[in-house]
Amino acid sequence: MILQTAYDPSIVASAPASYRAAAAFLSTVLVGGAVHYRYGNRLRAAVEASTENLPLAVFYGFFAYALAGFLVAYGFTQLAGLGVGSPVVLTIAFVVLGGALLTLGGIGYVVLGVWLADRAGLGDPWIGLLGASLVGAVAVLVLPFVLGAVAWFGLAAFGIGGSVRRWIHADAAERQAANN
């Protein structure tokens, strides 16, 4: 019962918009910064992939979110079918889903930040990440809950969609070369 209350989605929706915006900004900067630090040399290719076809990039970005949600839900049902305790399974599912969504969002925002920094003539992609994170946080702050969430995920979907599209349509040799 306590765990059910702790993971009630209405808690997020009923939280003040300023708290949600602060959480969106901090999580985006932290995860996006970690992605930039680790994979900074691959970001220009991701920007190129996302800007090739913007509507398609956003579609594939939302596809990546749907796939992450599906995989977590599938894992949740498999663990529940094995008889693993419900509170344990629920906790694991929320941690994994939250981590997956934050990672995808961080990747998307760092790519969007690199693109914004290039367009603004700034040489530092870190400033672009801060700017993109600020735009996402403002969307969460000023828009109603559902529209703010769609806007935040939509901005991130732009950043991850091009790379997801290229990965899905690549053959095995291209995937292997991209991972090295």
PDB file of C-alpha atoms in Angstrom:
ATOM      1  CA  MET A   1       0.000   0.000   0.000  1.00  0.00           C
ATOM      2  CA  ILE A   2       2.814   2.418   0.862  1.00  0.00           C
ATOM      3  CA  LEU A   3       4.671   1.528  -2.326  1.00  0.00           C
ATOM      4  CA  GLN A   4       1.534   2.059  -4.369  1.00  0.00           C
ATOM      5  CA  THR A   5       1.200   5.553  -2.933  1.00  0.00           C
ATOM      6  CA  ALA A   6       4.901   6.260  -3.498  1.00  0.00           C
ATOM      7  CA  TYR A   7       4.629   5.444  -7.209  1.00  0.00           C
ATOM      8  CA  ASP A   8       1.262   7.008  -7.866  1.00  0.00           C
ATOM      9  CA  PRO A   9       1.578   9.008 -11.118  1.00  0.00           C
ATOM     10  CA  SER A  10      -0.837  11.622  -9.800  1.00  0.00           C
ATOM     11  CA  ILE A  11       1.858  12.690  -7.303  1.00  0.00           C
ATOM     12  CA  VAL A  12       3.949  13.984 -10.200  1.00  0.00           C
ATOM     13  CA  ALA A  13       0.945  15.635 -11.827  1.00  0.00           C
ATOM     14  CA  SER A  14      -0.104  17.312  -8.585  1.00  0.00           C
ATOM     15  CA  ALA A  15       3.393  18.585  -7.752  1.00  0.00           C
ATOM     16  CA  PRO A  16       3.891  22.317  -8.273  1.00  0.00           C
ATOM     17  CA  ALA A  17       4.976  23.214 -11.793  1.00  0.00           C
ATOM     18  CA  SER A  18       8.122  24.868 -10.451  1.00  0.00           C
ATOM     19  CA  TYR A  19       9.226  21.572  -8.856  1.00  0.00           C
ATOM     20  CA  ARG A  20       8.550  19.662 -12.068  1.00  0.00           C
ATOM     21  CA  ALA A  21      10.456  22.274 -14.095  1.00  0.00           C
ATOM     22  CA  ALA A  22      13.419  22.173 -11.702  1.00  0.00           C
ATOM     23  CA  ALA A  23      13.472  18.366 -11.853  1.00  0.00           C
ATOM     24  CA  ALA A  24      13.277  18.472 -15.662  1.00  0.00           C
ATOM     25  CA  PHE A  25      16.141  20.969 -15.868  1.00  0.00           C
ATOM     26  CA  LEU A  26      18.410  19.205 -13.398  1.00  0.00           C
ATOM     27  CA  SER A  27      17.838  15.725 -14.771  1.00  0.00           C
ATOM     28  CA  THR A  28      18.375  16.923 -18.324  1.00  0.00           C
ATOM     29  CA  VAL A  29      21.592  18.751 -17.492  1.00  0.00           C
ATOM     30  CA  LEU A  30      22.989  15.921 -15.372  1.00  0.00           C
ATOM     31  CA  VAL A  31      22.176  13.061 -17.724  1.00  0.00           C
ATOM     32  CA  GLY A  32      22.848  15.134 -20.843  1.00  0.00           C
ATOM     33  CA  GLY A  33      26.163  16.252 -19.377  1.00  0.00           C
ATOM     34  CA  ALA A  34      27.148  12.663 -18.662  1.00  0.00           C
ATOM     35  CA  VAL A  35      26.227  11.672 -22.212  1.00  0.00           C
ATOM     36  CA  HIS A  36      28.178  14.631 -23.607  1.00  0.00           C
ATOM     37  CA  TYR A  37      31.197  13.782 -21.479  1.00  0.00           C
ATOM     38  CA  ARG A  38      31.168  10.125 -22.529  1.00  0.00           C
ATOM     39  CA  TYR A  39      30.082  10.381 -26.188  1.00  0.00           C
ATOM     40  CA  GLY A  40      30.926  13.966 -27.160  1.00  0.00           C
ATOM     41  CA  ASN A  41      32.760  12.856 -30.287  1.00  0.00           C
ATOM     42  CA  ARG A  42      29.599  11.270 -31.729  1.00  0.00           C
ATOM     43  CA  LEU A  43      27.235  14.194 -31.220  1.00  0.00           C
ATOM     44  CA  ARG A  44      27.821  15.932 -34.561  1.00  0.00           C
ATOM     45  CA  ALA A  45      26.767  12.747 -36.399  1.00  0.00           C
ATOM     46  CA  ALA A  46      23.640  12.566 -34.230  1.00  0.00           C
ATOM     47  CA  VAL A  47      22.801  16.198 -35.050  1.00  0.00           C
ATOM     48  CA  GLU A  48      23.243  15.461 -38.744  1.00  0.00           C
ATOM     49  CA  ALA A  49      21.005  12.402 -38.486  1.00  0.00           C
ATOM     50  CA  SER A  50      18.257  14.328 -36.695  1.00  0.00           C
ATOM     51  CA  THR A  51      18.308  17.309 -39.047  1.00  0.00           C
ATOM     52  CA  GLU A  52      18.101  15.216 -42.219  1.00  0.00           C
ATOM     53  CA  ASN A  53      14.356  14.831 -41.788  1.00  0.00           C
ATOM     54  CA  LEU A  54      12.919  16.579 -38.727  1.00  0.00           C
ATOM     55  CA  PRO A  55       9.375  15.091 -38.685  1.00  0.00           C
ATOM     56  CA  LEU A  56      10.767  11.610 -39.157  1.00  0.00           C
ATOM     57  CA  ALA A  57      13.333  12.201 -36.403  1.00  0.00           C
ATOM     58  CA  VAL A  58      10.592  13.186 -33.947  1.00  0.00           C
ATOM     59  CA  PHE A  59       8.539  10.122 -34.944  1.00  0.00           C
ATOM     60  CA  TYR A  60      11.489   7.783 -34.385  1.00  0.00           C
ATOM     61  CA  GLY A  61      12.292   9.549 -31.120  1.00  0.00           C
ATOM     62  CA  PHE A  62       8.817   8.833 -29.780  1.00  0.00           C
ATOM     63  CA  PHE A  63       9.231   5.287 -31.101  1.00  0.00           C
ATOM     64  CA  ALA A  64      12.346   4.944 -28.908  1.00  0.00           C
ATOM     65  CA  TYR A  65      10.337   6.064 -25.860  1.00  0.00           C
ATOM     66  CA  ALA A  66       7.545   3.621 -26.704  1.00  0.00           C
ATOM     67  CA  LEU A  67      10.057   0.799 -27.131  1.00  0.00           C
ATOM     68  CA  ALA A  68      11.661   1.568 -23.758  1.00  0.00           C
ATOM     69  CA  GLY A  69       8.233   1.578 -22.093  1.00  0.00           C
ATOM     70  CA  PHE A  70       7.285  -1.683 -23.795  1.00  0.00           C
ATOM     71  CA  LEU A  71      10.501  -3.419 -22.734  1.00  0.00           C
ATOM     72  CA  VAL A  72      10.062  -2.347 -19.116  1.00  0.00           C
ATOM     73  CA  ALA A  73       6.397  -3.414 -19.118  1.00  0.00           C
ATOM     74  CA  TYR A  74       7.366  -6.760 -20.654  1.00  0.00           C
ATOM     75  CA  GLY A  75      10.076  -7.291 -18.049  1.00  0.00           C
ATOM     76  CA  PHE A  76       7.612  -6.317 -15.316  1.00  0.00           C
ATOM     77  CA  THR A  77       5.084  -8.929 -16.447  1.00  0.00           C
ATOM     78  CA  GLN A  78       7.784 -11.599 -16.757  1.00  0.00           C
ATOM     79  CA  LEU A  79       9.074 -10.956 -13.241  1.00  0.00           C
ATOM     80  CA  ALA A  80       5.545 -10.871 -11.863  1.00  0.00           C
ATOM     81  CA  GLY A  81       4.834 -14.182 -13.614  1.00  0.00           C
ATOM     82  CA  LEU A  82       7.834 -15.737 -11.873  1.00  0.00           C
ATOM     83  CA  GLY A  83       6.274 -14.884  -8.541  1.00  0.00           C
ATOM     84  CA  VAL A  84       8.691 -12.149  -7.558  1.00  0.00           C
ATOM     85  CA  GLY A  85       7.048  -9.952  -4.912  1.00  0.00           C
ATOM     86  CA  SER A  86       4.941  -7.148  -6.305  1.00  0.00           C
ATOM     87  CA  PRO A  87       6.575  -4.284  -4.363  1.00  0.00           C
ATOM     88  CA  VAL A  88      10.033  -5.455  -5.472  1.00  0.00           C
ATOM     89  CA  VAL A  89       8.953  -5.799  -9.104  1.00  0.00           C
ATOM     90  CA  LEU A  90       7.220  -2.425  -9.032  1.00  0.00           C
ATOM     91  CA  THR A  91      10.300  -0.727  -7.595  1.00  0.00           C
ATOM     92  CA  ILE A  92      12.579  -2.332 -10.160  1.00  0.00           C
ATOM     93  CA  ALA A  93      10.228  -1.418 -13.001  1.00  0.00           C
ATOM     94  CA  PHE A  94      10.020   2.235 -11.973  1.00  0.00           C
ATOM     95  CA  VAL A  95      13.781   2.551 -11.484  1.00  0.00           C
ATOM     96  CA  VAL A  96      14.524   0.944 -14.854  1.00  0.00           C
ATOM     97  CA  LEU A  97      11.851   2.945 -16.691  1.00  0.00           C
ATOM     98  CA  GLY A  98      12.947   6.185 -15.058  1.00  0.00           C
ATOM     99  CA  GLY A  99      16.557   5.485 -15.930  1.00  0.00           C
ATOM    100  CA  ALA A 100      15.694   4.632 -19.523  1.00  0.00           C
ATOM    101  CA  LEU A 101      13.558   7.746 -19.994  1.00  0.00           C
ATOM    102  CA  LEU A 102      16.182   9.989 -18.374  1.00  0.00           C
ATOM    103  CA  THR A 103      18.923   8.490 -20.510  1.00  0.00           C
ATOM    104  CA  LEU A 104      16.927   8.920 -23.710  1.00  0.00           C
ATOM    105  CA  GLY A 105      15.984  12.437 -22.659  1.00  0.00           C
ATOM    106  CA  GLY A 106      19.588  13.298 -21.822  1.00  0.00           C
ATOM    107  CA  ILE A 107      20.778  12.026 -25.184  1.00  0.00           C
ATOM    108  CA  GLY A 108      18.044  13.948 -26.953  1.00  0.00           C
ATOM    109  CA  TYR A 109      18.724  17.181 -25.117  1.00  0.00           C
ATOM    110  CA  VAL A 110      22.480  17.055 -25.579  1.00  0.00           C
ATOM    111  CA  VAL A 111      21.989  16.560 -29.333  1.00  0.00           C
ATOM    112  CA  LEU A 112      19.462  19.399 -29.379  1.00  0.00           C
ATOM    113  CA  GLY A 113      21.941  21.512 -27.399  1.00  0.00           C
ATOM    114  CA  VAL A 114      24.728  20.880 -29.908  1.00  0.00           C
ATOM    115  CA  TRP A 115      22.372  21.853 -32.725  1.00  0.00           C
ATOM    116  CA  LEU A 116      21.274  25.037 -30.896  1.00  0.00           C
ATOM    117  CA  ALA A 117      24.888  25.985 -30.146  1.00  0.00           C
ATOM    118  CA  ASP A 118      25.810  25.531 -33.815  1.00  0.00           C
ATOM    119  CA  ARG A 119      22.835  27.613 -34.992  1.00  0.00           C
ATOM    120  CA  ALA A 120      23.566  30.389 -32.489  1.00  0.00           C
ATOM    121  CA  GLY A 121      27.245  30.474 -33.474  1.00  0.00           C
ATOM    122  CA  LEU A 122      28.413  29.417 -30.035  1.00  0.00           C
ATOM    123  CA  GLY A 123      31.479  27.251 -29.956  1.00  0.00           C
ATOM    124  CA  ASP A 124      30.582  25.476 -26.740  1.00  0.00           C
ATOM    125  CA  PRO A 125      28.027  22.644 -26.886  1.00  0.00           C
ATOM    126  CA  TRP A 126      27.729  22.763 -23.084  1.00  0.00           C
ATOM    127  CA  ILE A 127      26.036  26.164 -23.391  1.00  0.00           C
ATOM    128  CA  GLY A 128      23.710  24.598 -25.952  1.00  0.00           C
ATOM    129  CA  LEU A 129      22.855  21.819 -23.486  1.00  0.00           C
ATOM    130  CA  LEU A 130      22.033  24.402 -20.812  1.00  0.00           C
ATOM    131  CA  GLY A 131      19.914  26.360 -23.296  1.00  0.00           C
ATOM    132  CA  ALA A 132      18.034  23.276 -24.486  1.00  0.00           C
ATOM    133  CA  SER A 133      17.485  22.171 -20.895  1.00  0.00           C
ATOM    134  CA  LEU A 134      16.169  25.610 -20.034  1.00  0.00           C
ATOM    135  CA  VAL A 135      13.727  25.512 -22.971  1.00  0.00           C
ATOM    136  CA  GLY A 136      12.470  22.097 -21.830  1.00  0.00           C
ATOM    137  CA  ALA A 137      12.098  23.284 -18.243  1.00  0.00           C
ATOM    138  CA  VAL A 138      10.191  26.408 -19.320  1.00  0.00           C
ATOM    139  CA  ALA A 139       7.818  24.218 -21.347  1.00  0.00           C
ATOM    140  CA  VAL A 140       7.202  22.086 -18.255  1.00  0.00           C
ATOM    141  CA  LEU A 141       6.725  25.230 -16.158  1.00  0.00           C
ATOM    142  CA  VAL A 142       4.295  27.213 -18.313  1.00  0.00           C
ATOM    143  CA  LEU A 143       2.268  24.505 -20.043  1.00  0.00           C
ATOM    144  CA  PRO A 144      -0.354  22.303 -18.414  1.00  0.00           C
ATOM    145  CA  PHE A 145       1.024  18.994 -17.143  1.00  0.00           C
ATOM    146  CA  VAL A 146       0.240  16.814 -20.165  1.00  0.00           C
ATOM    147  CA  LEU A 147       1.292  19.406 -22.750  1.00  0.00           C
ATOM    148  CA  GLY A 148       4.467  20.148 -20.795  1.00  0.00           C
ATOM    149  CA  ALA A 149       5.365  16.465 -20.691  1.00  0.00           C
ATOM    150  CA  VAL A 150       4.679  16.087 -24.427  1.00  0.00           C
ATOM    151  CA  ALA A 151       6.788  19.179 -25.151  1.00  0.00           C
ATOM    152  CA  TRP A 152       9.673  17.942 -22.973  1.00  0.00           C
ATOM    153  CA  PHE A 153       9.641  14.499 -24.560  1.00  0.00           C
ATOM    154  CA  GLY A 154       9.110  16.018 -28.024  1.00  0.00           C
ATOM    155  CA  LEU A 155      12.233  18.153 -27.740  1.00  0.00           C
ATOM    156  CA  ALA A 156      14.219  15.129 -26.652  1.00  0.00           C
ATOM    157  CA  ALA A 157      12.638  13.018 -29.410  1.00  0.00           C
ATOM    158  CA  PHE A 158      14.115  15.398 -31.978  1.00  0.00           C
ATOM    159  CA  GLY A 159      17.578  14.678 -30.633  1.00  0.00           C
ATOM    160  CA  ILE A 160      17.369  10.904 -30.459  1.00  0.00           C
ATOM    161  CA  GLY A 161      15.159  10.239 -33.460  1.00  0.00           C
ATOM    162  CA  GLY A 162      17.713  10.626 -36.232  1.00  0.00           C
ATOM    163  CA  SER A 163      20.156   8.206 -34.633  1.00  0.00           C
ATOM    164  CA  VAL A 164      17.358   5.744 -33.858  1.00  0.00           C
ATOM    165  CA  ARG A 165      16.175   5.917 -37.486  1.00  0.00           C
ATOM    166  CA  ARG A 166      19.683   5.279 -38.796  1.00  0.00           C
ATOM    167  CA  TRP A 167      20.196   2.415 -36.353  1.00  0.00           C
ATOM    168  CA  ILE A 168      16.908   0.709 -37.217  1.00  0.00           C
ATOM    169  CA  HIS A 169      17.558   0.877 -40.940  1.00  0.00           C
ATOM    170  CA  ALA A 170      21.251  -0.036 -40.777  1.00  0.00           C
ATOM    171  CA  ASP A 171      22.477  -3.513 -41.499  1.00  0.00           C
ATOM    172  CA  ALA A 172      24.468  -5.548 -38.976  1.00  0.00           C
ATOM    173  CA  ALA A 173      27.881  -4.444 -40.325  1.00  0.00           C
ATOM    174  CA  GLU A 174      26.963  -0.765 -40.033  1.00  0.00           C
ATOM    175  CA  ARG A 175      25.696  -1.285 -36.469  1.00  0.00           C
ATOM    176  CA  GLN A 176      28.937  -3.034 -35.523  1.00  0.00           C
ATOM    177  CA  ALA A 177      31.034  -0.236 -37.028  1.00  0.00           C
ATOM    178  CA  ALA A 178      28.974   2.419 -35.212  1.00  0.00           C
ATOM    179  CA  ASN A 179      29.480   0.696 -31.845  1.00  0.00           C
ATOM    180  CA  ASN A 180      33.286   0.633 -32.214  1.00  0.00           C
TER     181      ASN A 180
END
